[in-house]
PDB file of C-alpha atoms and ligand atoms in Angstrom:
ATOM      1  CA  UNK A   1       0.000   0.000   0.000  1.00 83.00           C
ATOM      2  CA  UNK A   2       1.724   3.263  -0.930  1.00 93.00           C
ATOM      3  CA  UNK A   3       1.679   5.965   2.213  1.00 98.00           C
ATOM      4  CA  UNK A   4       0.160   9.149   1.612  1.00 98.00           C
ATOM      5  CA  UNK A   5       2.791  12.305   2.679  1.00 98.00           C
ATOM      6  CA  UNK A   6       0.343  14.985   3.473  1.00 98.00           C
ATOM      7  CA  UNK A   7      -0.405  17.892   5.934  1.00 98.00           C
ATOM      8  CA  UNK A   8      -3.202  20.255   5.672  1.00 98.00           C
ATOM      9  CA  UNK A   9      -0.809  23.369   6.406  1.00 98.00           C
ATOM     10  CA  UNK A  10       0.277  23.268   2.335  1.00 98.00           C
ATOM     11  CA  UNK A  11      -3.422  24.590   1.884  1.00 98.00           C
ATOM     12  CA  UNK A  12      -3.370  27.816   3.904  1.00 98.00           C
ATOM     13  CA  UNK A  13      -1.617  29.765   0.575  1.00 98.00           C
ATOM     14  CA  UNK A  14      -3.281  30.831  -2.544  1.00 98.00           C
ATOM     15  CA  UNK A  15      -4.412  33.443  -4.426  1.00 97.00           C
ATOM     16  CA  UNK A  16      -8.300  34.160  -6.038  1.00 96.00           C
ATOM     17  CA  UNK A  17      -7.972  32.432  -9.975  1.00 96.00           C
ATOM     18  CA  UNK A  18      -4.156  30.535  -9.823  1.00 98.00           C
ATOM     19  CA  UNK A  19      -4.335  27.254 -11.021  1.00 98.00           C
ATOM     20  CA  UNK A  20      -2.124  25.531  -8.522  1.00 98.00           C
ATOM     21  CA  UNK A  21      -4.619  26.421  -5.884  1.00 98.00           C
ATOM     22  CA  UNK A  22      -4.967  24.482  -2.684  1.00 98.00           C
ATOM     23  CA  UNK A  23      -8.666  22.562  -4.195  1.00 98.00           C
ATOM     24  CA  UNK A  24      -6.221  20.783  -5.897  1.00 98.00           C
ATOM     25  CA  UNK A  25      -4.180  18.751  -3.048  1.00 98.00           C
ATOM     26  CA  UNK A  26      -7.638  18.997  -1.117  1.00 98.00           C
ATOM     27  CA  UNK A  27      -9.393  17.090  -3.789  1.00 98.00           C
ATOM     28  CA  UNK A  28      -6.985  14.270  -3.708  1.00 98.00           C
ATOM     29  CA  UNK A  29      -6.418  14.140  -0.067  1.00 98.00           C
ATOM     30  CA  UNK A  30     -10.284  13.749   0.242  1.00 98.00           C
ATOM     31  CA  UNK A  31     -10.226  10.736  -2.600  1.00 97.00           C
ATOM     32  CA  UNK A  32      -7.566   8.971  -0.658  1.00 97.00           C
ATOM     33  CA  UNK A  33      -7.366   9.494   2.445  1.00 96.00           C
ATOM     34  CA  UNK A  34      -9.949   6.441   3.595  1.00 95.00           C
ATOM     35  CA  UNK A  35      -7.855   3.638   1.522  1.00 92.00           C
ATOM     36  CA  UNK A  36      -4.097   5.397   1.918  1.00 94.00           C
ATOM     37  CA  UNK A  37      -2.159   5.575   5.383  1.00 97.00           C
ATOM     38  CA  UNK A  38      -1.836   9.538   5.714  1.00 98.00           C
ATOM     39  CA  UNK A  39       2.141  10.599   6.986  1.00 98.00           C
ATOM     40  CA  UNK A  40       3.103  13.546   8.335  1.00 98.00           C
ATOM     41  CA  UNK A  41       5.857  15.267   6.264  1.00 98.00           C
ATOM     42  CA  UNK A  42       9.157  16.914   7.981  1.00 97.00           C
ATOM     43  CA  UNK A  43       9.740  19.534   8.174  1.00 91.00           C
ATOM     44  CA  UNK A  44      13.301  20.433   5.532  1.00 98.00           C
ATOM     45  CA  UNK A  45      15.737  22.630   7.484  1.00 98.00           C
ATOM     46  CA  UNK A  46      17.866  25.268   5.397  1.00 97.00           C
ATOM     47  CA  UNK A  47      20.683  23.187   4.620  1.00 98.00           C
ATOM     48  CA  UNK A  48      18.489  20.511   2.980  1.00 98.00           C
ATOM     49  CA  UNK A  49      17.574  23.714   0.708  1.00 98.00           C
ATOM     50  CA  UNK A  50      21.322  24.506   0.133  1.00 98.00           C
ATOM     51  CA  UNK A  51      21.676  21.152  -0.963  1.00 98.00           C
ATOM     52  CA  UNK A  52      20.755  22.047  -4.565  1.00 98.00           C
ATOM     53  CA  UNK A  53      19.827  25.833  -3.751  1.00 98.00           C
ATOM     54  CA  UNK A  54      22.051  28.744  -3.928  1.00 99.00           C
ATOM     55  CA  UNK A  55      22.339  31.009  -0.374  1.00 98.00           C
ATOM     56  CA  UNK A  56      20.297  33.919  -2.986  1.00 98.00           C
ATOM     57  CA  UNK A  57      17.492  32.289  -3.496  1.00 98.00           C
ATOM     58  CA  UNK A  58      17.282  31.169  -0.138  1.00 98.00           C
ATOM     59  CA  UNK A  59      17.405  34.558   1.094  1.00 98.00           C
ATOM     60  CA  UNK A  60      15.121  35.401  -1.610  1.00 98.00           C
ATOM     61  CA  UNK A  61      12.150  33.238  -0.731  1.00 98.00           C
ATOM     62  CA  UNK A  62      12.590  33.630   2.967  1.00 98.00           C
ATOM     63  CA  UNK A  63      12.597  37.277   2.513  1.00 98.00           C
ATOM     64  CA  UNK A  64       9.741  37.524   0.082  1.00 98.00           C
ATOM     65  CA  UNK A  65      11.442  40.226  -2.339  1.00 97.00           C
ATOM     66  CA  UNK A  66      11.250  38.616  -5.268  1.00 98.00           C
ATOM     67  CA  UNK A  67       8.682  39.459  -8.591  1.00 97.00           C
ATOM     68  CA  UNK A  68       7.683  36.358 -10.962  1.00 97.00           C
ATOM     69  CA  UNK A  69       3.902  36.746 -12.311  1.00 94.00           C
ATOM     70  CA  UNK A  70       3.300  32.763 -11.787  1.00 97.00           C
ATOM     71  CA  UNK A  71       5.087  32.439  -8.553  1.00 98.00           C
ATOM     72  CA  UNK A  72       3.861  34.682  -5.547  1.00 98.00           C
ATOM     73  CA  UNK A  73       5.689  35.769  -3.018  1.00 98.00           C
ATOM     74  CA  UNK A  74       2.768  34.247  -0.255  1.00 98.00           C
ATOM     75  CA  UNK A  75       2.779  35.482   2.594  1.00 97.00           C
ATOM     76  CA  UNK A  76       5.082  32.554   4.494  1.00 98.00           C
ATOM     77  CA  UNK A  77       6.057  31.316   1.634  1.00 98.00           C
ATOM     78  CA  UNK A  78       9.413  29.987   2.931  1.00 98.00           C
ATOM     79  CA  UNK A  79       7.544  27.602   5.662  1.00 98.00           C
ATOM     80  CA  UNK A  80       5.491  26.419   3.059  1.00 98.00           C
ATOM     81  CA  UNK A  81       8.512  25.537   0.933  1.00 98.00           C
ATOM     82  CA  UNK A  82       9.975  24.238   3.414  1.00 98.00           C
ATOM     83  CA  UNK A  83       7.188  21.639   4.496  1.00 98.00           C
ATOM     84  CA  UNK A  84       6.662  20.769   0.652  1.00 98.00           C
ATOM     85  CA  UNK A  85      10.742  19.877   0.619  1.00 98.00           C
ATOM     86  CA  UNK A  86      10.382  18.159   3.878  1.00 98.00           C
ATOM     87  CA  UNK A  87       7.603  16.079   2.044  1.00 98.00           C
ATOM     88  CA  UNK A  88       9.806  15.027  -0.580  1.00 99.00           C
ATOM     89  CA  UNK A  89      12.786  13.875   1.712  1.00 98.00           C
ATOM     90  CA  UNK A  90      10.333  11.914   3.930  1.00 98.00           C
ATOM     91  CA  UNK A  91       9.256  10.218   0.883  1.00 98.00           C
ATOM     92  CA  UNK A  92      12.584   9.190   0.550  1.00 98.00           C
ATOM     93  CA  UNK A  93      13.222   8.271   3.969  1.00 98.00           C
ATOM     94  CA  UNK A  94      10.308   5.871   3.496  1.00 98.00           C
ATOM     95  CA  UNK A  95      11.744   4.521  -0.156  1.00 98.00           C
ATOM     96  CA  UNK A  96      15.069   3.613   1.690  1.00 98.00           C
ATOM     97  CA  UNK A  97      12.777   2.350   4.478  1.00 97.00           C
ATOM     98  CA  UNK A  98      11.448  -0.016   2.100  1.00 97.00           C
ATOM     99  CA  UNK A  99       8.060   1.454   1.865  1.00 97.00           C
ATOM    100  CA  UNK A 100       6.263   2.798  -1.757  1.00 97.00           C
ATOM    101  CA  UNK A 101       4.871   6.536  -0.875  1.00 97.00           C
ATOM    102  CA  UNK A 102       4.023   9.569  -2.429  1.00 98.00           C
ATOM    103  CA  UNK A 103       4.266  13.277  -1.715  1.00 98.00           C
ATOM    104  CA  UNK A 104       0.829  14.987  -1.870  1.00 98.00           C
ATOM    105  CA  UNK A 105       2.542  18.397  -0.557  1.00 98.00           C
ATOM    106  CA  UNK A 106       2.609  21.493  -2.734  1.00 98.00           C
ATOM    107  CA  UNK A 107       4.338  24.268  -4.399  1.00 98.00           C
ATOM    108  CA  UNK A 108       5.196  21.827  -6.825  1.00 98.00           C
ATOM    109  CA  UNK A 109       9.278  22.180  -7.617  1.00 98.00           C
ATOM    110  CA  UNK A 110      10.865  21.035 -10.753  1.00 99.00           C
ATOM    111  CA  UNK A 111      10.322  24.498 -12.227  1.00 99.00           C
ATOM    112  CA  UNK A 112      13.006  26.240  -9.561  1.00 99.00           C
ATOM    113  CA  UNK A 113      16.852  25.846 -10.637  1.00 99.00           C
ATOM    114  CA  UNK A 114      19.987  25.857  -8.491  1.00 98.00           C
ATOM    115  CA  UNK A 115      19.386  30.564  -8.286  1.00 98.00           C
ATOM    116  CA  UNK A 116      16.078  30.755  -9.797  1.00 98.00           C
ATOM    117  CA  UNK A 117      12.478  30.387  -9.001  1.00 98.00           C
ATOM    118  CA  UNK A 118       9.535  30.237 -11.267  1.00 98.00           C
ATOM    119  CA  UNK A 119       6.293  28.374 -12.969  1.00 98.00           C
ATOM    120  CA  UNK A 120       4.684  27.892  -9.136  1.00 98.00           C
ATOM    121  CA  UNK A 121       8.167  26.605  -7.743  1.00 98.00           C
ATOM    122  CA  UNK A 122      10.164  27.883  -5.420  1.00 98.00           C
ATOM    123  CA  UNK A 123      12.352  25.260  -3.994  1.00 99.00           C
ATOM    124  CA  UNK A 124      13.248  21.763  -6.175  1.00 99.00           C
ATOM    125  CA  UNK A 125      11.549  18.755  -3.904  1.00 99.00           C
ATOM    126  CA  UNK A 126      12.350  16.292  -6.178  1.00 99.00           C
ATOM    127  CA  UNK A 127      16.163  17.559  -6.277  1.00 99.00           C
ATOM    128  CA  UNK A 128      16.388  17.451  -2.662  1.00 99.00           C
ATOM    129  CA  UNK A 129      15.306  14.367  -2.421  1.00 98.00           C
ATOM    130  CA  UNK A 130      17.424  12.937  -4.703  1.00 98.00           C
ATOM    131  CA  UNK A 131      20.378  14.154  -2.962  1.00 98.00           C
ATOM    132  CA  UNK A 132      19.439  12.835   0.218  1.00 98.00           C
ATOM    133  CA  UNK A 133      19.064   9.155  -1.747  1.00 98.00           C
ATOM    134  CA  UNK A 134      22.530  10.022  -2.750  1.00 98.00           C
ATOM    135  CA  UNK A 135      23.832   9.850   0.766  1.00 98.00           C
ATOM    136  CA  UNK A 136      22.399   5.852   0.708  1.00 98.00           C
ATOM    137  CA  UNK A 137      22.543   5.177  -3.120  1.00 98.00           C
ATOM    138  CA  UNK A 138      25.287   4.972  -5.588  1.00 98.00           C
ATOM    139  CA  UNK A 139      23.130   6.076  -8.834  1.00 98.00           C
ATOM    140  CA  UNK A 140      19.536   7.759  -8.685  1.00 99.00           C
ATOM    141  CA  UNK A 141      17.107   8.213 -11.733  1.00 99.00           C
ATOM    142  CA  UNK A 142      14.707  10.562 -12.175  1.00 99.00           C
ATOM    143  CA  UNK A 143      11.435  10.123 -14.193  1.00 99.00           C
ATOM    144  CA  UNK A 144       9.494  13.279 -15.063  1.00 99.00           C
ATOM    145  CA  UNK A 145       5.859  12.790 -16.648  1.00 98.00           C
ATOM    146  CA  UNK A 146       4.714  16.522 -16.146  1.00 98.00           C
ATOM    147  CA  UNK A 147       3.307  18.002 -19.051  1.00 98.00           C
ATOM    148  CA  UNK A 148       6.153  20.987 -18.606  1.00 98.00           C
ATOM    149  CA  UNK A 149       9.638  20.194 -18.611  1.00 98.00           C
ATOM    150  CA  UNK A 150      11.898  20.386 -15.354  1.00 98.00           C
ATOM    151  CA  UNK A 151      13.946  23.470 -15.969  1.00 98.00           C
ATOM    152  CA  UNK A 152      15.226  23.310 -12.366  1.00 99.00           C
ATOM    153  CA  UNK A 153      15.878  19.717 -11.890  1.00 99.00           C
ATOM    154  CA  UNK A 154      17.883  19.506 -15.267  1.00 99.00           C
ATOM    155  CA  UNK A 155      19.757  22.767 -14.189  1.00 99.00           C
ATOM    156  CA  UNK A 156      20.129  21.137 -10.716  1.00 99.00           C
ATOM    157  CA  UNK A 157      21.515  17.749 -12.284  1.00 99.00           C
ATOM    158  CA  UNK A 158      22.870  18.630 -15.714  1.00 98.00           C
ATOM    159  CA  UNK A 159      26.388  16.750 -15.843  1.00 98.00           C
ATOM    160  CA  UNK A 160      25.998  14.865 -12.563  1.00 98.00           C
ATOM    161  CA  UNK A 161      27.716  11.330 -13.159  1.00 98.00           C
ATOM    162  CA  UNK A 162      25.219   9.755 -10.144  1.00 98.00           C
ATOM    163  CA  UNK A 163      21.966  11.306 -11.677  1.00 99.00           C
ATOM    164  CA  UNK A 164      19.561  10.510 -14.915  1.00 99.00           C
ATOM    165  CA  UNK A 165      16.994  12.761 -15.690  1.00 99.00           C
ATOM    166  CA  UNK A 166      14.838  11.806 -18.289  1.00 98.00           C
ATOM    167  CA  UNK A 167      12.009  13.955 -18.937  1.00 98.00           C
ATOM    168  CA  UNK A 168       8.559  13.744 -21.096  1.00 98.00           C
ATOM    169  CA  UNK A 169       6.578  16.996 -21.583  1.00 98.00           C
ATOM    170  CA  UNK A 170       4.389  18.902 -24.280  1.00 98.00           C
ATOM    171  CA  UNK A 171       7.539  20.990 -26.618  1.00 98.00           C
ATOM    172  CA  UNK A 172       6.585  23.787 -27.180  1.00 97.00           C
ATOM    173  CA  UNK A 173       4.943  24.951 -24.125  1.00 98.00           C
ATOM    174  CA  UNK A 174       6.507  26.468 -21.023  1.00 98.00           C
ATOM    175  CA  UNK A 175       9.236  26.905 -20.002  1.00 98.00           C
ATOM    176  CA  UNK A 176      10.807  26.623 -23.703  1.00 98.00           C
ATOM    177  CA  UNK A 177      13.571  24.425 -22.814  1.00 98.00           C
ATOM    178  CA  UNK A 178      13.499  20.984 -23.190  1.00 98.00           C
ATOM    179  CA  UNK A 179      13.762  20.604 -26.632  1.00 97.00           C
ATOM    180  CA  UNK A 180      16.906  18.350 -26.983  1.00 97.00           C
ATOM    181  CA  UNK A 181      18.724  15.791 -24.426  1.00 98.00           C
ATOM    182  CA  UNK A 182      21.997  17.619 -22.915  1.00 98.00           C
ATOM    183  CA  UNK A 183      24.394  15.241 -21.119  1.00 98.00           C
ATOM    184  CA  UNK A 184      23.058  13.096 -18.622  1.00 98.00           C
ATOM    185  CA  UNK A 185      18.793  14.924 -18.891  1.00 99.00           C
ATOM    186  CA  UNK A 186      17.403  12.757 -21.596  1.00 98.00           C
ATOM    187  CA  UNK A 187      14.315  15.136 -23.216  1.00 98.00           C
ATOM    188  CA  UNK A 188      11.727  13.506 -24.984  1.00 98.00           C
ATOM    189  CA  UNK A 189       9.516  16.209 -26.349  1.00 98.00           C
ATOM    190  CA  UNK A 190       5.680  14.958 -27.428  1.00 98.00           C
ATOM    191  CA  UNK A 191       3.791  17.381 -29.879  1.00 98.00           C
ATOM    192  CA  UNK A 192       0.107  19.038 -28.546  1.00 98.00           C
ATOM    193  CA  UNK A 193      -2.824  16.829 -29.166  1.00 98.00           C
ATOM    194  CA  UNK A 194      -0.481  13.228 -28.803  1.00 98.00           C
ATOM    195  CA  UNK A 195      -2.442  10.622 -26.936  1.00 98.00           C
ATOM    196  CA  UNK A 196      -2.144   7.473 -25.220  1.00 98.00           C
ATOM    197  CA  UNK A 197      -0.332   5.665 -27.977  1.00 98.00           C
ATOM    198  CA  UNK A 198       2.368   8.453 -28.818  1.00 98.00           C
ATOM    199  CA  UNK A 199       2.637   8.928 -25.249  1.00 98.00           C
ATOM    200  CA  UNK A 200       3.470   5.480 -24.447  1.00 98.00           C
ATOM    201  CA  UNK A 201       5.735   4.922 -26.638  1.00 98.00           C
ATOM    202  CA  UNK A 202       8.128   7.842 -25.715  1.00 98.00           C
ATOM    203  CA  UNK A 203       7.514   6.563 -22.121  1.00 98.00           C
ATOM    204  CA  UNK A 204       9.016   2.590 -23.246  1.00 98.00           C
ATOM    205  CA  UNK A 205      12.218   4.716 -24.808  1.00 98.00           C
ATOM    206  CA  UNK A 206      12.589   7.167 -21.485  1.00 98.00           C
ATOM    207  CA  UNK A 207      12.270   3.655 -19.538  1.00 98.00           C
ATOM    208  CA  UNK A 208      14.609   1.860 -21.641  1.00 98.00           C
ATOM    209  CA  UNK A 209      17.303   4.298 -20.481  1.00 98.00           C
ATOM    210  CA  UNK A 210      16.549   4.753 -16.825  1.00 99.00           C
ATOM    211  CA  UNK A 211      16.693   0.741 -16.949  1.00 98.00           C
ATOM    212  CA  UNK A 212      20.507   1.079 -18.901  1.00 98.00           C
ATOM    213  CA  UNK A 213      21.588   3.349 -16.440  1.00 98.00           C
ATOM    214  CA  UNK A 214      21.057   0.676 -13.396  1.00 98.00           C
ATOM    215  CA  UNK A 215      19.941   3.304 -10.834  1.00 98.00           C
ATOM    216  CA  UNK A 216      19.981   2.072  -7.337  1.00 98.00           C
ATOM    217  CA  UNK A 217      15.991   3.926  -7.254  1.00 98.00           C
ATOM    218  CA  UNK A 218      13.703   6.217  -8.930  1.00 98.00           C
ATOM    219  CA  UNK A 219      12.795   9.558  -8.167  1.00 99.00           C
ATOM    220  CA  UNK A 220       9.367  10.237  -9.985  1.00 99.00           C
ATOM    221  CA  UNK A 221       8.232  13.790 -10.722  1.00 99.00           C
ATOM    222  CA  UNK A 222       4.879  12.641 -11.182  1.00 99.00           C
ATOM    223  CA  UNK A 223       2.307  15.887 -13.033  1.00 98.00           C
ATOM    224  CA  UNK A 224      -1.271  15.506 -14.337  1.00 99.00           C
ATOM    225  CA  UNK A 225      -1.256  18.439 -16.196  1.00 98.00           C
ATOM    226  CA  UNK A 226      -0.595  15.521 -19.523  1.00 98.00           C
ATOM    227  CA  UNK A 227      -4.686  14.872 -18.770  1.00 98.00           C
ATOM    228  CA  UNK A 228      -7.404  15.682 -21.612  1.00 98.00           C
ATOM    229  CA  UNK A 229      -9.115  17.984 -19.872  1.00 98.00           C
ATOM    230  CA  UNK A 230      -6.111  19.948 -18.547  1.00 98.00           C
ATOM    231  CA  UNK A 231      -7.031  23.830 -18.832  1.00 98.00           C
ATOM    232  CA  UNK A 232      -2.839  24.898 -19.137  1.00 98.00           C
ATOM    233  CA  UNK A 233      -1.795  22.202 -21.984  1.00 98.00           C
ATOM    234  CA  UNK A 234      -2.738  20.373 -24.976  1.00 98.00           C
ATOM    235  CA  UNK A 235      -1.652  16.699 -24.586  1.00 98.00           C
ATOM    236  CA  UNK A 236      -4.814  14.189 -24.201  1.00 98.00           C
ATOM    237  CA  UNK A 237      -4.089  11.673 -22.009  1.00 98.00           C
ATOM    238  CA  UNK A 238      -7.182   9.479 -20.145  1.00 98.00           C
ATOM    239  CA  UNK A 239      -7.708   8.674 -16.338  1.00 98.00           C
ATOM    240  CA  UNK A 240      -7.007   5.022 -17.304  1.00 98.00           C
ATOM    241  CA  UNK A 241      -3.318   5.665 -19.176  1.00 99.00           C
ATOM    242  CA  UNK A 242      -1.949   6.847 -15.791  1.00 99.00           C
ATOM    243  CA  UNK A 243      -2.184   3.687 -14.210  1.00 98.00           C
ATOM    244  CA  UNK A 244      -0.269   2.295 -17.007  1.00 98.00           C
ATOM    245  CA  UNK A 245       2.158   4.949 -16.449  1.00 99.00           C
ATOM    246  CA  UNK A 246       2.521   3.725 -12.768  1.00 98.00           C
ATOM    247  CA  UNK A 247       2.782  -0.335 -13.961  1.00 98.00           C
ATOM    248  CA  UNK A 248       5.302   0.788 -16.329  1.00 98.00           C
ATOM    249  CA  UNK A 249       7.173   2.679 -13.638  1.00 98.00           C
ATOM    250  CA  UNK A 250       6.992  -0.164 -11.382  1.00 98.00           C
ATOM    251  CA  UNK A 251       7.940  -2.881 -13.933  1.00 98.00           C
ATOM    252  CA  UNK A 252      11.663  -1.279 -13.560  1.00 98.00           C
ATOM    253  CA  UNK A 253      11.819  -3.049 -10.372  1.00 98.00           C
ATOM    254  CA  UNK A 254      13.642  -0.337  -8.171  1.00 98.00           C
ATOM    255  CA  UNK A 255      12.545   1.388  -5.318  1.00 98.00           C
ATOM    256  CA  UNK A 256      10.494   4.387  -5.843  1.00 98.00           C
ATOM    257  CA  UNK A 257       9.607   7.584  -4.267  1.00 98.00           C
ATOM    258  CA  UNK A 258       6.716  10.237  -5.794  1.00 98.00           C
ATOM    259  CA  UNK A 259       6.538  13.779  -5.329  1.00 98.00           C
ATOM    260  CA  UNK A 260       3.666  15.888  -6.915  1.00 99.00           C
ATOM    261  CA  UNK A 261       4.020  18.124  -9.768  1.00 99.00           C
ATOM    262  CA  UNK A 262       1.263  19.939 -11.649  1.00 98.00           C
ATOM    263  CA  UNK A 263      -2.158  19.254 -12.190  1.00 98.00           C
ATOM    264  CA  UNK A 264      -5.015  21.782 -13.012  1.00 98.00           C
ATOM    265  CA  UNK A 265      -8.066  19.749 -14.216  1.00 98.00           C
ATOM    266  CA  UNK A 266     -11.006  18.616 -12.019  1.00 98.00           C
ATOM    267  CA  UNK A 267     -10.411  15.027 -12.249  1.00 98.00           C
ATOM    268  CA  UNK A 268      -6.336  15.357 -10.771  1.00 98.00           C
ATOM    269  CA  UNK A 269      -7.913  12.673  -8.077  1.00 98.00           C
ATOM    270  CA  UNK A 270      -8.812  10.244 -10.158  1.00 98.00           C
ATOM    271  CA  UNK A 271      -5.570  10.956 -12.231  1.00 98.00           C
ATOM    272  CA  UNK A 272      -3.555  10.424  -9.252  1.00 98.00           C
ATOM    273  CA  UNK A 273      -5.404   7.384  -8.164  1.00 98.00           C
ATOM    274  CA  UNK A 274      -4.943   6.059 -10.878  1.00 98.00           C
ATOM    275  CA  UNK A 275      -1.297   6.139 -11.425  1.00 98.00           C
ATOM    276  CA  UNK A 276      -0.798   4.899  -7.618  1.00 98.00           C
ATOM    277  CA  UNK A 277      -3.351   1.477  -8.735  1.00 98.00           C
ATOM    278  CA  UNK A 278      -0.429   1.371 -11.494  1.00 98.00           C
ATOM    279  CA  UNK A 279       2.362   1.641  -9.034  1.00 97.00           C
ATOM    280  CA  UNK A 280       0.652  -0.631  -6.382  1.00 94.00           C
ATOM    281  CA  UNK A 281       0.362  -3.123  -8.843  1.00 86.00           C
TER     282      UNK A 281
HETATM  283 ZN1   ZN B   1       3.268  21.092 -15.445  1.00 86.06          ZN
END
């Protein structure tokens, strides 16, 4: 049974019209939370952020003087951040435990880079949780299925001998990188309007490699945003191809640890249920 990494403190920010709006977590929490076990996530402390984070943007988000149209500077921002980075790194705590779990904390992260901030992230959980697995694990790979591509984490990780980062996402669309593989982040673009099928089939060629590389576990970056009925992008996947996702995932045989991306549509629950049926599998 995968555990649930969830406290009802990452739903006290948000602003009137912003897509990654608290309904959002609240909406899965409430789908789950009578078949998952719910854990508490700890809290990260500031080194954990200057694992991957420069002392700047540290100062930045704690501070709250910083401008990005997409990215508030909330009120508190920095505790929030903190908690959804403490989410992450319990999640891994858990994988190295032995135990299949998923982060349900937001702001999402694989849009904020080593200095910068940006598309609703402020701090990279995913990264931060990968270099805590790195303490306890020789090689880590890291699967990205949000419909964006994860500027930060391949900034984080771009040239890292330890780390793979392959990532699938709509090209173009946001953040307008992503188009090509660099190094050791493995891009595989999909074109608006691709379904299942396409879909899939980019996902057997991103596994292929994670399963070359021989990583000791898998980080997933796991967005819905790749949904049909996603208001921010344009590729149409269903409810039911998420659980495939998940088998697919789990079929590499490695340990595995999930932290929540994006997600904007009404069904995320059922998206997210359905990849964790995959993984559970
Ligand atoms: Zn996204």
């Amino acid at each position: 049974m995968v555990k649930i990494i969830y406290s009802k403190k990452c739903l006290e920010f948000g602003q009137p019209g912003h897509p990654e709006s608290p309904e959002r977590i609240r909406s899965i929490y409430e789908h789950l939370k009578d078949d998952c076990e719910i854990v508490q996530p700890m809290a990260a402390t500031e080194a954990d952020i200057l694992s991957v984070h420069t002392a700047d943007l540290v100062q930045q988000v704690k501070s709250g003087r910083f401008y990005d149209a997409d990215t508030p500077a909330y009120s508190d921002i920095f505790s929030y951040a903190l908690l959804a980075a403490g989410g992450a790194l319990t999640a891994t705590e858990l994988m190295l435990g032995g135990t299949l779990s998923m982060s349900l904390m937001r702001p999402p992260g694989h849009h904020a880079g080593k200095g910068f901030l940006g598309g609703f992230c402020y701090f990279n959980n995913v990264a931060i949780a990968v270099v805590r697995a790195l303490n306890d694990i020789d090689r880590v790979a890291i699967i990205d299925f949000d419909c964006h591509h994860g500027n930060g984490t391949q900034d984080i990780f771009v040239g890292h001998d330890r780390v793979l980062y392959v990532s699938l996402h709509q090209s173009p669309l946001y953040p307008g990188t992503g188009f090509r593989s660099e190094l050791n982040c493995l891009n595989y673009p999909v074109m608006a309007g691709s379904g299942e099928v396409e879909y899939l089939d980019e996902l057997d060629r991103a596994l292929d490699e994670v399963s070359d590389f021989e990583p000791g576990v898998v980080a997933v970056s796991a967005g819905f945003d790749t949904f049909k009925e996603d208001p921010l992008t344009n590729v149409v996947l269903d409810v039911g191809t998420y659980e495939k996702i998940g088998d697919r995932i789990k079929s590499l045989g490695k340990p595995i640890l999930t932290v929540l991306e994006g997600g904007y549509s009404e069904k995320l629950a059922e998206c997210v249920s359905s990849y964790l049926k995959g993984l559970e599998r």
